[in-house]
């Protein structure tokens, strides 16, 4: 029986904060930090609107923020994030851990709030081939809605106890979809955040270096327990 580990991509495997900050500095020097402070809230508002491609979500989010803050930005510069996303750097621990997981025989998948063409550019950073990739474009929906995870279950046919979900975002990925649909949840807590709602987690890790060991222990216990 196949054992699967699903990942969020940007934030979990790819350093979205560094990539986004550098991109925003290109078009709005000195304002990246202020724009970033509002980004999560505004992007979530845009994603709640009728479905649109992520390329549009990103651009509309940036434009809405700078308009709210009164920051000048040239027409078209709001597209900088999706233009640069394929070049955002991979975390140092990502490739080694992904290789280790594949060598152990596990299948790996990405569930991402992104368009297919954007993720295609990002995949060039990885040393491994993912067994399954599900984007927002594939399901016409954005996390924290559970369409990505439900599509994964449908396509993979994975059984309870054979699915581990590793993600940077506790709310968008793990609390919203992973826990409710039966995944073993691993918080890739790169920002060392604290939360009162972590009792359901299999592990709380600072990066994914230890994920192969966590996965081996989890799948072993689920098989015999």
PDB file of C-alpha atoms in Angstrom, residues 64-180:
ATOM      1  CA  UNK A  64      -5.065  46.675  -3.325  1.00  0.00           C
ATOM      2  CA  UNK A  65      -2.437  46.947  -0.595  1.00  0.00           C
ATOM      3  CA  UNK A  66      -0.443  49.751  -2.187  1.00  0.00           C
ATOM      4  CA  UNK A  67      -3.632  51.651  -2.928  1.00  0.00           C
ATOM      5  CA  UNK A  68      -4.730  51.275   0.710  1.00  0.00           C
ATOM      6  CA  UNK A  69      -1.343  52.453   1.967  1.00  0.00           C
ATOM      7  CA  UNK A  70      -0.964  55.238  -0.568  1.00  0.00           C
ATOM      8  CA  UNK A  71       2.217  53.748  -2.006  1.00  0.00           C
ATOM      9  CA  UNK A  72       2.936  54.725  -5.600  1.00  0.00           C
ATOM     10  CA  UNK A  73       3.448  51.819  -7.987  1.00  0.00           C
ATOM     11  CA  UNK A  74       3.625  51.905 -11.772  1.00  0.00           C
ATOM     12  CA  UNK A  75       0.923  50.061 -13.748  1.00  0.00           C
ATOM     13  CA  UNK A  76       2.026  46.481 -14.313  1.00  0.00           C
ATOM     14  CA  UNK A  77       4.470  46.403 -11.405  1.00  0.00           C
ATOM     15  CA  UNK A  78       1.841  44.633  -9.307  1.00  0.00           C
ATOM     16  CA  UNK A  79       2.561  41.541 -11.436  1.00  0.00           C
ATOM     17  CA  UNK A  80       6.079  41.217 -10.007  1.00  0.00           C
ATOM     18  CA  UNK A  81       5.290  38.343  -7.641  1.00  0.00           C
ATOM     19  CA  UNK A  82       4.058  35.845 -10.198  1.00  0.00           C
ATOM     20  CA  UNK A  83       6.767  36.934 -12.630  1.00  0.00           C
ATOM     21  CA  UNK A  84       9.438  36.074 -10.061  1.00  0.00           C
ATOM     22  CA  UNK A  85       7.862  33.077  -8.281  1.00  0.00           C
ATOM     23  CA  UNK A  86       9.636  30.482 -10.461  1.00  0.00           C
ATOM     24  CA  UNK A  87      12.934  31.990  -9.265  1.00  0.00           C
ATOM     25  CA  UNK A  88      12.230  32.073  -5.532  1.00  0.00           C
ATOM     26  CA  UNK A  89      14.871  30.003  -3.693  1.00  0.00           C
ATOM     27  CA  UNK A  90      14.437  26.542  -2.286  1.00  0.00           C
ATOM     28  CA  UNK A  91      15.147  26.095   1.428  1.00  0.00           C
ATOM     29  CA  UNK A  92      18.520  24.492   2.106  1.00  0.00           C
ATOM     30  CA  UNK A  93      16.979  21.417   3.747  1.00  0.00           C
ATOM     31  CA  UNK A  94      14.312  20.714   1.128  1.00  0.00           C
ATOM     32  CA  UNK A  95      16.111  18.702  -1.537  1.00  0.00           C
ATOM     33  CA  UNK A  96      18.050  16.422   0.803  1.00  0.00           C
ATOM     34  CA  UNK A  97      14.899  15.506   2.712  1.00  0.00           C
ATOM     35  CA  UNK A  98      12.862  14.980  -0.446  1.00  0.00           C
ATOM     36  CA  UNK A  99      15.549  12.674  -1.820  1.00  0.00           C
ATOM     37  CA  UNK A 100      15.557  10.731   1.437  1.00  0.00           C
ATOM     38  CA  UNK A 101      11.777  10.334   1.399  1.00  0.00           C
ATOM     39  CA  UNK A 102      11.853   9.053  -2.175  1.00  0.00           C
ATOM     40  CA  UNK A 103      14.675   6.636  -1.337  1.00  0.00           C
ATOM     41  CA  UNK A 104      12.500   5.205   1.445  1.00  0.00           C
ATOM     42  CA  UNK A 105       9.828   4.418  -1.125  1.00  0.00           C
ATOM     43  CA  UNK A 106       7.318   7.074  -0.140  1.00  0.00           C
ATOM     44  CA  UNK A 107       5.259   8.936  -2.698  1.00  0.00           C
ATOM     45  CA  UNK A 108       5.320  12.719  -2.488  1.00  0.00           C
ATOM     46  CA  UNK A 109       2.837  15.325  -3.666  1.00  0.00           C
ATOM     47  CA  UNK A 110       2.386  19.086  -3.708  1.00  0.00           C
ATOM     48  CA  UNK A 111      -0.939  20.762  -2.883  1.00  0.00           C
ATOM     49  CA  UNK A 112      -0.510  24.431  -3.741  1.00  0.00           C
ATOM     50  CA  UNK A 113      -2.501  27.652  -4.089  1.00  0.00           C
ATOM     51  CA  UNK A 114      -0.969  28.433  -7.464  1.00  0.00           C
ATOM     52  CA  UNK A 115      -1.418  28.138 -11.233  1.00  0.00           C
ATOM     53  CA  UNK A 116      -0.021  25.211 -13.199  1.00  0.00           C
ATOM     54  CA  UNK A 117       2.437  27.294 -15.216  1.00  0.00           C
ATOM     55  CA  UNK A 118       3.886  28.901 -12.093  1.00  0.00           C
ATOM     56  CA  UNK A 119       4.488  25.608 -10.296  1.00  0.00           C
ATOM     57  CA  UNK A 120       6.078  24.230 -13.469  1.00  0.00           C
ATOM     58  CA  UNK A 121       8.797  26.862 -13.171  1.00  0.00           C
ATOM     59  CA  UNK A 122       9.309  26.179  -9.478  1.00  0.00           C
ATOM     60  CA  UNK A 123       9.718  22.424  -9.988  1.00  0.00           C
ATOM     61  CA  UNK A 124      13.079  23.027 -11.653  1.00  0.00           C
ATOM     62  CA  UNK A 125      14.533  23.740  -8.202  1.00  0.00           C
ATOM     63  CA  UNK A 126      13.919  20.205  -6.965  1.00  0.00           C
ATOM     64  CA  UNK A 127      16.147  17.158  -7.377  1.00  0.00           C
ATOM     65  CA  UNK A 128      13.188  14.762  -7.326  1.00  0.00           C
ATOM     66  CA  UNK A 129      10.065  14.215  -9.380  1.00  0.00           C
ATOM     67  CA  UNK A 130       6.831  14.602  -7.457  1.00  0.00           C
ATOM     68  CA  UNK A 131       4.317  11.806  -7.911  1.00  0.00           C
ATOM     69  CA  UNK A 132       1.329  14.152  -7.905  1.00  0.00           C
ATOM     70  CA  UNK A 133       0.779  17.899  -8.059  1.00  0.00           C
ATOM     71  CA  UNK A 134      -2.573  19.537  -7.384  1.00  0.00           C
ATOM     72  CA  UNK A 135      -2.896  23.273  -7.928  1.00  0.00           C
ATOM     73  CA  UNK A 136      -5.633  25.771  -7.251  1.00  0.00           C
ATOM     74  CA  UNK A 137      -6.165  25.893 -10.995  1.00  0.00           C
ATOM     75  CA  UNK A 138      -6.897  22.153 -11.007  1.00  0.00           C
ATOM     76  CA  UNK A 139      -9.690  22.490  -8.449  1.00  0.00           C
ATOM     77  CA  UNK A 140     -10.800  26.116  -9.046  1.00  0.00           C
ATOM     78  CA  UNK A 141     -10.444  26.752  -5.345  1.00  0.00           C
ATOM     79  CA  UNK A 142      -8.018  28.068  -2.752  1.00  0.00           C
ATOM     80  CA  UNK A 143      -6.954  26.719   0.605  1.00  0.00           C
ATOM     81  CA  UNK A 144      -8.034  26.800   3.396  1.00  0.00           C
ATOM     82  CA  UNK A 145     -10.968  25.261   1.548  1.00  0.00           C
ATOM     83  CA  UNK A 146     -10.413  21.514   1.330  1.00  0.00           C
ATOM     84  CA  UNK A 147     -10.730  20.987  -2.449  1.00  0.00           C
ATOM     85  CA  UNK A 148      -6.994  20.321  -2.890  1.00  0.00           C
ATOM     86  CA  UNK A 149      -6.972  17.658  -0.198  1.00  0.00           C
ATOM     87  CA  UNK A 150     -10.170  16.026  -1.415  1.00  0.00           C
ATOM     88  CA  UNK A 151      -8.793  15.878  -4.949  1.00  0.00           C
ATOM     89  CA  UNK A 152      -5.620  14.313  -3.594  1.00  0.00           C
ATOM     90  CA  UNK A 153      -7.633  11.632  -1.798  1.00  0.00           C
ATOM     91  CA  UNK A 154      -9.628  10.947  -4.947  1.00  0.00           C
ATOM     92  CA  UNK A 155      -6.590  10.612  -7.213  1.00  0.00           C
ATOM     93  CA  UNK A 156      -4.228   8.820  -4.825  1.00  0.00           C
ATOM     94  CA  UNK A 157      -6.726   6.472  -3.224  1.00  0.00           C
ATOM     95  CA  UNK A 158      -4.676   6.716  -0.034  1.00  0.00           C
ATOM     96  CA  UNK A 159      -6.018   5.007   3.069  1.00  0.00           C
ATOM     97  CA  UNK A 160      -6.124   6.401   6.622  1.00  0.00           C
ATOM     98  CA  UNK A 161      -2.757   6.009   8.298  1.00  0.00           C
ATOM     99  CA  UNK A 162      -0.876   6.157   5.002  1.00  0.00           C
ATOM    100  CA  UNK A 163      -0.995   9.939   4.541  1.00  0.00           C
ATOM    101  CA  UNK A 164       1.271  12.495   6.169  1.00  0.00           C
ATOM    102  CA  UNK A 165       0.721  16.193   5.451  1.00  0.00           C
ATOM    103  CA  UNK A 166       3.716  18.513   5.984  1.00  0.00           C
ATOM    104  CA  UNK A 167       3.058  22.230   5.747  1.00  0.00           C
ATOM    105  CA  UNK A 168       4.289  25.615   6.913  1.00  0.00           C
ATOM    106  CA  UNK A 169       0.817  27.070   7.404  1.00  0.00           C
ATOM    107  CA  UNK A 170      -0.909  25.600  10.427  1.00  0.00           C
ATOM    108  CA  UNK A 171      -4.266  27.190   9.619  1.00  0.00           C
ATOM    109  CA  UNK A 172      -4.465  27.015   5.817  1.00  0.00           C
ATOM    110  CA  UNK A 173      -3.246  23.456   5.429  1.00  0.00           C
ATOM    111  CA  UNK A 174      -3.198  21.449   8.620  1.00  0.00           C
ATOM    112  CA  UNK A 175      -6.098  22.708  10.722  1.00  0.00           C
ATOM    113  CA  UNK A 176      -8.433  23.337   7.806  1.00  0.00           C
ATOM    114  CA  UNK A 177      -7.970  20.275   5.606  1.00  0.00           C
ATOM    115  CA  UNK A 178      -5.340  17.863   6.844  1.00  0.00           C
ATOM    116  CA  UNK A 179      -6.853  17.226  10.259  1.00  0.00           C
ATOM    117  CA  UNK A 180     -10.467  17.021   9.093  1.00  0.00           C
TER     118      UNK A 180
END
